Amino acid sequence: MSKNTKKRFVVEFKTIRECLEYSCRKYENETAFILKEKNHRQVNYKNITYKETLADIYAFSTYLADQGFERSTVAITGINSYEYLIAHFGAVFADHISVPIDKELKVNELQFCIEESKAEILVYDQKSEKKVLEVLEKADHNVKLAICTKPSEVNVCFADCVAKGHELIAGG
């Protein structure tokens, strides 16, 4: 080895899952996300570590499996958020197909994407709920489970899905 040759260590991954699991374990105690939580005029910040992020991904994957979904299509629309990321990687980890959909689409465009993707699961944010409900009222889709990233009067809340996944994992 010549003096100019630098010794490098390269970690190779076959899947995005392997890469994410490796990184989350390597930096498990580091802050991955800082979430801003508003309660009227009070603002709090919550740090989420890589370890917690990976645990939430596993929990969402486990929840989907517990609901009987295998190799399904998961459509995800809404603002860029922690929940969006967990939904996407949770779907990928559970061997589903994740279909990110632009939050700016009009109702007919959103409907087209959901129908064409044959999505059985739909994750959406609160701002998109009106459009989503309009699409879901139509009978031309395959959606069996709709999940809102915030509490909803109509569909299941994302946080509840993740919490249920954690319970299932803790129970073996």
Short mmCIF file of N, CA and C in Angstrom, two decimals:
data_model
loop_
_atom_site.label_atom_id
_atom_site.label_comp_id
_atom_site.label_asym_id
_atom_site.label_seq_id
_atom_site.Cartn_x
_atom_site.Cartn_y
_atom_site.Cartn_z
N MET A 1 0.84 -1.17 0.00
CA MET A 1 0.00 0.00 0.00
C MET A 1 0.89 1.24 0.00
N SER A 2 0.64 2.12 -0.92
CA SER A 2 1.45 3.34 -1.00
C SER A 2 1.01 4.34 0.06
N LYS A 3 1.85 5.34 0.29
CA LYS A 3 1.55 6.35 1.30
C LYS A 3 0.31 7.18 0.92
N ASN A 4 0.06 7.30 -0.39
CA ASN A 4 -1.07 8.12 -0.84
C ASN A 4 -2.41 7.38 -0.78
N THR A 5 -2.35 6.09 -0.56
CA THR A 5 -3.59 5.32 -0.52
C THR A 5 -4.18 5.41 0.88
N LYS A 6 -5.39 5.88 0.94
CA LYS A 6 -6.07 5.98 2.23
C LYS A 6 -6.87 4.71 2.47
N LYS A 7 -6.87 4.29 3.70
CA LYS A 7 -7.64 3.12 4.08
C LYS A 7 -9.08 3.56 4.33
N ARG A 8 -10.01 2.98 3.57
CA ARG A 8 -11.42 3.35 3.72
C ARG A 8 -12.23 2.11 4.04
N PHE A 9 -13.23 2.33 4.85
CA PHE A 9 -14.16 1.26 5.17
C PHE A 9 -15.51 1.63 4.58
N VAL A 10 -15.99 0.76 3.76
CA VAL A 10 -17.27 1.00 3.12
C VAL A 10 -18.24 -0.09 3.56
N VAL A 11 -19.38 0.34 4.01
CA VAL A 11 -20.42 -0.61 4.39
C VAL A 11 -21.40 -0.67 3.23
N GLU A 12 -21.61 -1.87 2.74
CA GLU A 12 -22.54 -2.04 1.62
C GLU A 12 -23.86 -2.59 2.12
N PHE A 13 -24.93 -2.10 1.50
CA PHE A 13 -26.27 -2.53 1.86
C PHE A 13 -26.99 -3.01 0.62
N LYS A 14 -27.79 -4.03 0.78
CA LYS A 14 -28.58 -4.55 -0.34
C LYS A 14 -29.93 -3.87 -0.42
N THR A 15 -30.43 -3.38 0.72
CA THR A 15 -31.75 -2.75 0.75
C THR A 15 -31.70 -1.46 1.55
N ILE A 16 -32.70 -0.62 1.33
CA ILE A 16 -32.82 0.61 2.12
C ILE A 16 -33.08 0.27 3.58
N ARG A 17 -33.76 -0.84 3.82
CA ARG A 17 -34.03 -1.27 5.19
C ARG A 17 -32.73 -1.55 5.92
N GLU A 18 -31.83 -2.29 5.29
CA GLU A 18 -30.53 -2.59 5.92
C GLU A 18 -29.78 -1.31 6.24
N CYS A 19 -29.79 -0.37 5.33
CA CYS A 19 -29.11 0.90 5.51
C CYS A 19 -29.70 1.68 6.69
N LEU A 20 -31.01 1.75 6.74
CA LEU A 20 -31.68 2.49 7.80
C LEU A 20 -31.48 1.83 9.16
N GLU A 21 -31.60 0.51 9.21
CA GLU A 21 -31.39 -0.20 10.48
C GLU A 21 -29.97 0.00 10.97
N TYR A 22 -29.00 -0.10 10.08
CA TYR A 22 -27.59 0.09 10.45
C TYR A 22 -27.38 1.50 11.02
N SER A 23 -27.87 2.50 10.31
CA SER A 23 -27.68 3.88 10.74
C SER A 23 -28.38 4.17 12.06
N CYS A 24 -29.59 3.67 12.21
CA CYS A 24 -30.33 3.90 13.45
C CYS A 24 -29.67 3.22 14.63
N ARG A 25 -29.06 2.09 14.41
CA ARG A 25 -28.37 1.40 15.51
C ARG A 25 -27.03 2.07 15.82
N LYS A 26 -26.37 2.52 14.78
CA LYS A 26 -25.06 3.18 14.97
C LYS A 26 -25.21 4.49 15.73
N TYR A 27 -26.26 5.23 15.45
CA TYR A 27 -26.47 6.54 16.07
C TYR A 27 -27.67 6.53 17.01
N GLU A 28 -27.97 5.37 17.59
CA GLU A 28 -29.23 5.18 18.31
C GLU A 28 -29.55 6.23 19.36
N ASN A 29 -28.57 6.79 20.03
CA ASN A 29 -28.84 7.77 21.08
C ASN A 29 -28.77 9.23 20.61
N GLU A 30 -28.48 9.41 19.34
CA GLU A 30 -28.43 10.76 18.77
C GLU A 30 -29.85 11.21 18.41
N THR A 31 -30.05 12.52 18.36
CA THR A 31 -31.35 13.06 17.99
C THR A 31 -31.55 12.95 16.49
N ALA A 32 -32.63 12.29 16.09
CA ALA A 32 -32.96 12.15 14.67
C ALA A 32 -33.93 13.23 14.24
N PHE A 33 -34.88 13.57 15.13
CA PHE A 33 -35.91 14.55 14.82
C PHE A 33 -36.20 15.41 16.04
N ILE A 34 -36.54 16.65 15.78
CA ILE A 34 -37.03 17.53 16.82
C ILE A 34 -38.42 17.95 16.38
N LEU A 35 -39.43 17.51 17.14
CA LEU A 35 -40.80 17.80 16.78
C LEU A 35 -41.31 19.00 17.58
N LYS A 36 -41.96 19.90 16.87
CA LYS A 36 -42.54 21.08 17.50
C LYS A 36 -43.99 20.77 17.84
N GLU A 37 -44.34 20.90 19.10
CA GLU A 37 -45.70 20.62 19.56
C GLU A 37 -46.31 21.90 20.10
N LYS A 38 -47.45 22.30 19.51
CA LYS A 38 -48.12 23.52 19.95
C LYS A 38 -49.35 23.15 20.76
N ASN A 39 -49.54 23.84 21.86
CA ASN A 39 -50.74 23.70 22.68
C ASN A 39 -51.19 25.13 23.00
N HIS A 40 -52.10 25.61 22.18
CA HIS A 40 -52.55 27.01 22.23
C HIS A 40 -51.35 27.92 22.01
N ARG A 41 -50.94 28.68 23.00
CA ARG A 41 -49.81 29.59 22.81
C ARG A 41 -48.49 28.99 23.29
N GLN A 42 -48.57 27.86 23.94
CA GLN A 42 -47.36 27.21 24.46
C GLN A 42 -46.76 26.30 23.40
N VAL A 43 -45.45 26.42 23.22
CA VAL A 43 -44.73 25.61 22.24
C VAL A 43 -43.69 24.77 22.98
N ASN A 44 -43.71 23.46 22.71
CA ASN A 44 -42.73 22.55 23.28
C ASN A 44 -42.01 21.83 22.15
N TYR A 45 -40.80 21.40 22.44
CA TYR A 45 -40.03 20.65 21.46
C TYR A 45 -39.72 19.28 22.04
N LYS A 46 -39.87 18.28 21.21
CA LYS A 46 -39.62 16.90 21.65
C LYS A 46 -38.52 16.31 20.77
N ASN A 47 -37.46 15.84 21.38
CA ASN A 47 -36.39 15.18 20.65
C ASN A 47 -36.71 13.70 20.50
N ILE A 48 -36.53 13.19 19.30
CA ILE A 48 -36.73 11.77 19.03
C ILE A 48 -35.41 11.20 18.54
N THR A 49 -34.94 10.17 19.21
CA THR A 49 -33.66 9.56 18.85
C THR A 49 -33.84 8.61 17.65
N TYR A 50 -32.73 8.21 17.09
CA TYR A 50 -32.76 7.23 16.00
C TYR A 50 -33.33 5.90 16.50
N LYS A 51 -33.02 5.54 17.73
CA LYS A 51 -33.55 4.30 18.30
C LYS A 51 -35.07 4.35 18.38
N GLU A 52 -35.62 5.47 18.83
CA GLU A 52 -37.07 5.64 18.92
C GLU A 52 -37.71 5.64 17.53
N THR A 53 -37.02 6.26 16.59
CA THR A 53 -37.53 6.29 15.21
C THR A 53 -37.64 4.88 14.65
N LEU A 54 -36.59 4.09 14.82
CA LEU A 54 -36.61 2.72 14.33
C LEU A 54 -37.70 1.90 15.03
N ALA A 55 -37.86 2.12 16.32
CA ALA A 55 -38.91 1.42 17.07
C ALA A 55 -40.29 1.78 16.54
N ASP A 56 -40.51 3.06 16.19
CA ASP A 56 -41.80 3.48 15.64
C ASP A 56 -42.03 2.88 14.26
N ILE A 57 -40.98 2.76 13.47
CA ILE A 57 -41.10 2.13 12.15
C ILE A 57 -41.52 0.66 12.31
N TYR A 58 -40.85 -0.05 13.21
CA TYR A 58 -41.21 -1.44 13.48
C TYR A 58 -42.65 -1.54 13.99
N ALA A 59 -43.03 -0.61 14.85
CA ALA A 59 -44.38 -0.64 15.43
C ALA A 59 -45.44 -0.45 14.35
N PHE A 60 -45.22 0.49 13.44
CA PHE A 60 -46.21 0.70 12.37
C PHE A 60 -46.27 -0.53 11.46
N SER A 61 -45.13 -1.10 11.14
CA SER A 61 -45.08 -2.33 10.33
C SER A 61 -45.86 -3.44 11.01
N THR A 62 -45.67 -3.59 12.30
CA THR A 62 -46.34 -4.62 13.07
C THR A 62 -47.85 -4.39 13.09
N TYR A 63 -48.25 -3.13 13.24
CA TYR A 63 -49.68 -2.81 13.23
C TYR A 63 -50.31 -3.23 11.90
N LEU A 64 -49.66 -2.90 10.79
CA LEU A 64 -50.21 -3.27 9.48
C LEU A 64 -50.35 -4.78 9.35
N ALA A 65 -49.34 -5.51 9.81
CA ALA A 65 -49.40 -6.97 9.74
C ALA A 65 -50.54 -7.50 10.62
N ASP A 66 -50.70 -6.92 11.79
CA ASP A 66 -51.77 -7.35 12.70
C ASP A 66 -53.16 -7.10 12.10
N GLN A 67 -53.27 -6.10 11.24
CA GLN A 67 -54.54 -5.79 10.60
C GLN A 67 -54.81 -6.72 9.40
N GLY A 68 -53.86 -7.62 9.14
CA GLY A 68 -54.06 -8.61 8.08
C GLY A 68 -53.55 -8.19 6.71
N PHE A 69 -52.79 -7.13 6.65
CA PHE A 69 -52.28 -6.67 5.36
C PHE A 69 -50.93 -7.31 5.07
N GLU A 70 -50.82 -7.90 3.89
CA GLU A 70 -49.56 -8.49 3.43
C GLU A 70 -49.31 -8.01 2.01
N ARG A 71 -48.14 -7.48 1.77
CA ARG A 71 -47.74 -7.03 0.44
C ARG A 71 -48.82 -6.16 -0.22
N SER A 72 -49.32 -5.23 0.55
CA SER A 72 -50.35 -4.32 0.08
C SER A 72 -49.70 -3.04 -0.45
N THR A 73 -50.52 -2.18 -1.00
CA THR A 73 -50.05 -0.87 -1.44
C THR A 73 -50.53 0.16 -0.43
N VAL A 74 -49.59 0.98 0.03
CA VAL A 74 -49.88 2.03 1.00
C VAL A 74 -49.69 3.38 0.32
N ALA A 75 -50.78 4.10 0.14
CA ALA A 75 -50.70 5.45 -0.42
C ALA A 75 -50.53 6.43 0.73
N ILE A 76 -49.63 7.39 0.56
CA ILE A 76 -49.35 8.37 1.62
C ILE A 76 -49.41 9.76 1.02
N THR A 77 -50.25 10.62 1.60
CA THR A 77 -50.33 11.99 1.13
C THR A 77 -50.36 12.93 2.32
N GLY A 78 -49.85 14.11 2.14
CA GLY A 78 -49.85 15.10 3.22
C GLY A 78 -48.54 15.83 3.31
N ILE A 79 -48.46 16.66 4.32
CA ILE A 79 -47.25 17.46 4.51
C ILE A 79 -46.09 16.57 4.95
N ASN A 80 -44.90 17.06 4.70
CA ASN A 80 -43.70 16.36 5.14
C ASN A 80 -43.69 16.38 6.67
N SER A 81 -43.67 15.20 7.27
CA SER A 81 -43.75 15.13 8.72
C SER A 81 -43.10 13.84 9.21
N TYR A 82 -42.95 13.76 10.52
CA TYR A 82 -42.42 12.55 11.14
C TYR A 82 -43.34 11.36 10.82
N GLU A 83 -44.64 11.58 10.92
CA GLU A 83 -45.60 10.52 10.65
C GLU A 83 -45.50 10.03 9.21
N TYR A 84 -45.30 10.95 8.28
CA TYR A 84 -45.16 10.60 6.86
C TYR A 84 -43.96 9.66 6.70
N LEU A 85 -42.86 10.01 7.32
CA LEU A 85 -41.65 9.19 7.22
C LEU A 85 -41.87 7.81 7.84
N ILE A 86 -42.48 7.76 9.01
CA ILE A 86 -42.72 6.48 9.68
C ILE A 86 -43.67 5.62 8.84
N ALA A 87 -44.69 6.24 8.26
CA ALA A 87 -45.63 5.50 7.41
C ALA A 87 -44.90 4.92 6.19
N HIS A 88 -44.07 5.73 5.56
CA HIS A 88 -43.35 5.27 4.37
C HIS A 88 -42.42 4.10 4.71
N PHE A 89 -41.55 4.30 5.69
CA PHE A 89 -40.59 3.24 6.01
C PHE A 89 -41.27 2.06 6.69
N GLY A 90 -42.32 2.30 7.44
CA GLY A 90 -43.09 1.19 8.02
C GLY A 90 -43.67 0.31 6.95
N ALA A 91 -44.17 0.93 5.88
CA ALA A 91 -44.70 0.17 4.75
C ALA A 91 -43.59 -0.63 4.07
N VAL A 92 -42.48 0.01 3.83
CA VAL A 92 -41.35 -0.64 3.17
C VAL A 92 -40.83 -1.81 4.02
N PHE A 93 -40.71 -1.59 5.33
CA PHE A 93 -40.21 -2.63 6.22
C PHE A 93 -41.15 -3.84 6.25
N ALA A 94 -42.44 -3.61 6.07
CA ALA A 94 -43.41 -4.71 6.10
C ALA A 94 -43.62 -5.31 4.72
N ASP A 95 -42.76 -4.95 3.79
CA ASP A 95 -42.79 -5.50 2.43
C ASP A 95 -44.03 -5.07 1.64
N HIS A 96 -44.51 -3.87 1.95
CA HIS A 96 -45.60 -3.28 1.18
C HIS A 96 -45.00 -2.37 0.12
N ILE A 97 -45.84 -1.90 -0.77
CA ILE A 97 -45.43 -0.90 -1.75
C ILE A 97 -45.89 0.45 -1.23
N SER A 98 -44.96 1.38 -1.10
CA SER A 98 -45.29 2.72 -0.63
C SER A 98 -45.46 3.64 -1.84
N VAL A 99 -46.59 4.35 -1.88
CA VAL A 99 -46.88 5.25 -2.99
C VAL A 99 -47.05 6.67 -2.43
N PRO A 100 -45.98 7.46 -2.44
CA PRO A 100 -46.12 8.85 -2.00
C PRO A 100 -46.94 9.63 -3.03
N ILE A 101 -47.92 10.39 -2.54
CA ILE A 101 -48.79 11.16 -3.43
C ILE A 101 -48.70 12.64 -3.04
N ASP A 102 -48.54 13.48 -4.04
CA ASP A 102 -48.42 14.93 -3.84
C ASP A 102 -49.64 15.47 -3.09
N LYS A 103 -49.39 16.21 -2.03
CA LYS A 103 -50.46 16.75 -1.21
C LYS A 103 -51.24 17.86 -1.92
N GLU A 104 -50.69 18.41 -2.99
CA GLU A 104 -51.32 19.52 -3.70
C GLU A 104 -52.31 19.07 -4.78
N LEU A 105 -52.45 17.78 -4.98
CA LEU A 105 -53.35 17.31 -6.03
C LEU A 105 -54.80 17.69 -5.75
N LYS A 106 -55.53 17.89 -6.81
CA LYS A 106 -56.96 18.13 -6.70
C LYS A 106 -57.65 16.80 -6.41
N VAL A 107 -58.93 16.85 -6.01
CA VAL A 107 -59.66 15.65 -5.62
C VAL A 107 -59.64 14.59 -6.72
N ASN A 108 -59.93 14.99 -7.95
CA ASN A 108 -59.97 14.00 -9.04
C ASN A 108 -58.59 13.39 -9.31
N GLU A 109 -57.54 14.17 -9.14
CA GLU A 109 -56.18 13.65 -9.33
C GLU A 109 -55.80 12.70 -8.20
N LEU A 110 -56.18 13.06 -6.99
CA LEU A 110 -55.92 12.19 -5.84
C LEU A 110 -56.68 10.87 -6.01
N GLN A 111 -57.92 10.97 -6.44
CA GLN A 111 -58.72 9.78 -6.67
C GLN A 111 -58.07 8.89 -7.71
N PHE A 112 -57.59 9.49 -8.80
CA PHE A 112 -56.94 8.72 -9.86
C PHE A 112 -55.72 7.97 -9.30
N CYS A 113 -54.89 8.65 -8.52
CA CYS A 113 -53.70 8.01 -7.96
C CYS A 113 -54.06 6.86 -7.02
N ILE A 114 -55.07 7.06 -6.20
CA ILE A 114 -55.47 6.00 -5.26
C ILE A 114 -56.05 4.81 -6.02
N GLU A 115 -56.86 5.09 -7.03
CA GLU A 115 -57.46 4.00 -7.81
C GLU A 115 -56.40 3.25 -8.62
N GLU A 116 -55.53 3.99 -9.30
CA GLU A 116 -54.52 3.36 -10.16
C GLU A 116 -53.49 2.57 -9.37
N SER A 117 -53.17 3.04 -8.18
CA SER A 117 -52.18 2.32 -7.36
C SER A 117 -52.79 1.10 -6.68
N LYS A 118 -54.14 1.03 -6.69
CA LYS A 118 -54.86 -0.05 -6.02
C LYS A 118 -54.52 -0.10 -4.52
N ALA A 119 -54.34 1.08 -3.95
CA ALA A 119 -53.97 1.18 -2.54
C ALA A 119 -55.06 0.61 -1.64
N GLU A 120 -54.62 -0.23 -0.71
CA GLU A 120 -55.54 -0.79 0.29
C GLU A 120 -55.45 0.00 1.60
N ILE A 121 -54.35 0.71 1.77
CA ILE A 121 -54.12 1.51 2.97
C ILE A 121 -53.83 2.93 2.51
N LEU A 122 -54.42 3.90 3.20
CA LEU A 122 -54.20 5.31 2.87
C LEU A 122 -53.84 6.05 4.14
N VAL A 123 -52.68 6.69 4.13
CA VAL A 123 -52.25 7.53 5.25
C VAL A 123 -52.29 8.97 4.75
N TYR A 124 -52.92 9.84 5.52
CA TYR A 124 -53.06 11.22 5.10
C TYR A 124 -52.96 12.15 6.31
N ASP A 125 -52.74 13.44 6.03
CA ASP A 125 -52.68 14.41 7.12
C ASP A 125 -54.01 15.13 7.28
N GLN A 126 -54.13 15.86 8.37
CA GLN A 126 -55.38 16.51 8.71
C GLN A 126 -55.80 17.53 7.65
N LYS A 127 -54.84 18.22 7.06
CA LYS A 127 -55.16 19.24 6.05
C LYS A 127 -55.74 18.61 4.79
N SER A 128 -55.43 17.35 4.54
CA SER A 128 -55.92 16.65 3.35
C SER A 128 -57.22 15.90 3.61
N GLU A 129 -57.71 15.92 4.84
CA GLU A 129 -58.84 15.07 5.20
C GLU A 129 -60.08 15.33 4.36
N LYS A 130 -60.40 16.57 4.08
CA LYS A 130 -61.61 16.87 3.30
C LYS A 130 -61.53 16.22 1.92
N LYS A 131 -60.39 16.37 1.26
CA LYS A 131 -60.21 15.75 -0.06
C LYS A 131 -60.26 14.23 0.03
N VAL A 132 -59.59 13.69 1.03
CA VAL A 132 -59.53 12.24 1.21
C VAL A 132 -60.93 11.67 1.43
N LEU A 133 -61.70 12.30 2.29
CA LEU A 133 -63.05 11.81 2.56
C LEU A 133 -63.93 11.87 1.32
N GLU A 134 -63.72 12.89 0.51
CA GLU A 134 -64.47 13.00 -0.75
C GLU A 134 -64.12 11.83 -1.67
N VAL A 135 -62.84 11.49 -1.73
CA VAL A 135 -62.39 10.36 -2.57
C VAL A 135 -62.93 9.04 -2.01
N LEU A 136 -62.87 8.88 -0.69
CA LEU A 136 -63.29 7.62 -0.08
C LEU A 136 -64.79 7.38 -0.17
N GLU A 137 -65.57 8.44 -0.35
CA GLU A 137 -67.02 8.30 -0.52
C GLU A 137 -67.36 7.59 -1.83
N LYS A 138 -66.44 7.68 -2.78
CA LYS A 138 -66.66 7.04 -4.08
C LYS A 138 -66.30 5.56 -3.97
N ALA A 139 -67.00 4.73 -4.66
CA ALA A 139 -66.85 3.28 -4.53
C ALA A 139 -65.77 2.68 -5.44
N ASP A 140 -65.03 3.49 -6.16
CA ASP A 140 -64.07 2.97 -7.14
C ASP A 140 -62.66 2.76 -6.59
N HIS A 141 -62.51 2.57 -5.32
CA HIS A 141 -61.17 2.41 -4.74
C HIS A 141 -61.09 1.10 -3.96
N ASN A 142 -59.86 0.73 -3.60
CA ASN A 142 -59.62 -0.50 -2.83
C ASN A 142 -59.27 -0.23 -1.38
N VAL A 143 -59.34 1.02 -0.92
CA VAL A 143 -58.90 1.37 0.42
C VAL A 143 -59.75 0.67 1.48
N LYS A 144 -59.06 -0.09 2.32
CA LYS A 144 -59.72 -0.80 3.41
C LYS A 144 -59.40 -0.17 4.76
N LEU A 145 -58.30 0.59 4.81
CA LEU A 145 -57.88 1.23 6.05
C LEU A 145 -57.37 2.62 5.73
N ALA A 146 -58.00 3.63 6.32
CA ALA A 146 -57.56 5.02 6.17
C ALA A 146 -57.06 5.49 7.53
N ILE A 147 -55.88 6.10 7.54
CA ILE A 147 -55.23 6.52 8.78
C ILE A 147 -54.87 7.99 8.66
N CYS A 148 -55.33 8.79 9.61
CA CYS A 148 -55.00 10.22 9.64
C CYS A 148 -53.82 10.43 10.59
N THR A 149 -52.91 11.32 10.23
CA THR A 149 -51.73 11.55 11.07
C THR A 149 -52.07 12.25 12.39
N LYS A 150 -53.25 12.85 12.46
CA LYS A 150 -53.73 13.49 13.70
C LYS A 150 -55.08 12.88 14.07
N PRO A 151 -55.54 13.08 15.29
CA PRO A 151 -56.85 12.53 15.67
C PRO A 151 -57.95 12.97 14.69
N SER A 152 -58.77 12.01 14.30
CA SER A 152 -59.84 12.25 13.33
C SER A 152 -61.13 11.65 13.86
N GLU A 153 -62.25 12.30 13.55
CA GLU A 153 -63.55 11.77 13.96
C GLU A 153 -63.98 10.63 13.05
N VAL A 154 -63.34 10.51 11.89
CA VAL A 154 -63.78 9.55 10.88
C VAL A 154 -62.87 8.32 10.79
N ASN A 155 -61.59 8.52 10.82
CA ASN A 155 -60.65 7.41 10.62
C ASN A 155 -59.70 7.27 11.80
N VAL A 156 -59.01 6.16 11.82
CA VAL A 156 -58.07 5.85 12.90
C VAL A 156 -56.91 6.85 12.90
N CYS A 157 -56.38 7.11 14.09
CA CYS A 157 -55.27 8.06 14.26
C CYS A 157 -53.93 7.32 14.16
N PHE A 158 -53.00 7.91 13.45
CA PHE A 158 -51.69 7.31 13.24
C PHE A 158 -51.00 6.97 14.56
N ALA A 159 -51.05 7.88 15.53
CA ALA A 159 -50.40 7.65 16.83
C ALA A 159 -50.98 6.40 17.51
N ASP A 160 -52.29 6.18 17.35
CA ASP A 160 -52.91 4.99 17.92
C ASP A 160 -52.40 3.71 17.26
N CYS A 161 -52.18 3.78 15.95
CA CYS A 161 -51.64 2.62 15.21
C CYS A 161 -50.24 2.28 15.71
N VAL A 162 -49.41 3.31 15.87
CA VAL A 162 -48.04 3.09 16.34
C VAL A 162 -48.05 2.56 17.77
N ALA A 163 -48.91 3.13 18.62
CA ALA A 163 -49.02 2.66 20.01
C ALA A 163 -49.45 1.19 20.05
N LYS A 164 -50.41 0.83 19.23
CA LYS A 164 -50.87 -0.57 19.16
C LYS A 164 -49.73 -1.47 18.68
N GLY A 165 -48.96 -1.01 17.72
CA GLY A 165 -47.80 -1.77 17.25
C GLY A 165 -46.78 -2.00 18.33
N HIS A 166 -46.53 -0.97 19.15
CA HIS A 166 -45.60 -1.13 20.28
C HIS A 166 -46.14 -2.16 21.27
N GLU A 167 -47.45 -2.13 21.53
CA GLU A 167 -48.06 -3.11 22.43
C GLU A 167 -47.90 -4.53 21.89
N LEU A 168 -48.12 -4.68 20.60
CA LEU A 168 -48.00 -6.01 19.99
C LEU A 168 -46.57 -6.52 20.07
N ILE A 169 -45.61 -5.64 19.83
CA ILE A 169 -44.21 -6.04 19.91
C ILE A 169 -43.85 -6.42 21.34
N ALA A 170 -44.30 -5.62 22.30
CA ALA A 170 -44.01 -5.91 23.72
C ALA A 170 -44.63 -7.24 24.15
N GLY A 171 -45.77 -7.58 23.52
CA GLY A 171 -46.43 -8.84 23.85
C GLY A 171 -45.90 -10.04 23.08
N GLY A 172 -44.89 -9.80 22.27
CA GLY A 172 -44.25 -10.90 21.56
C GLY A 172 -44.82 -11.11 20.19
#
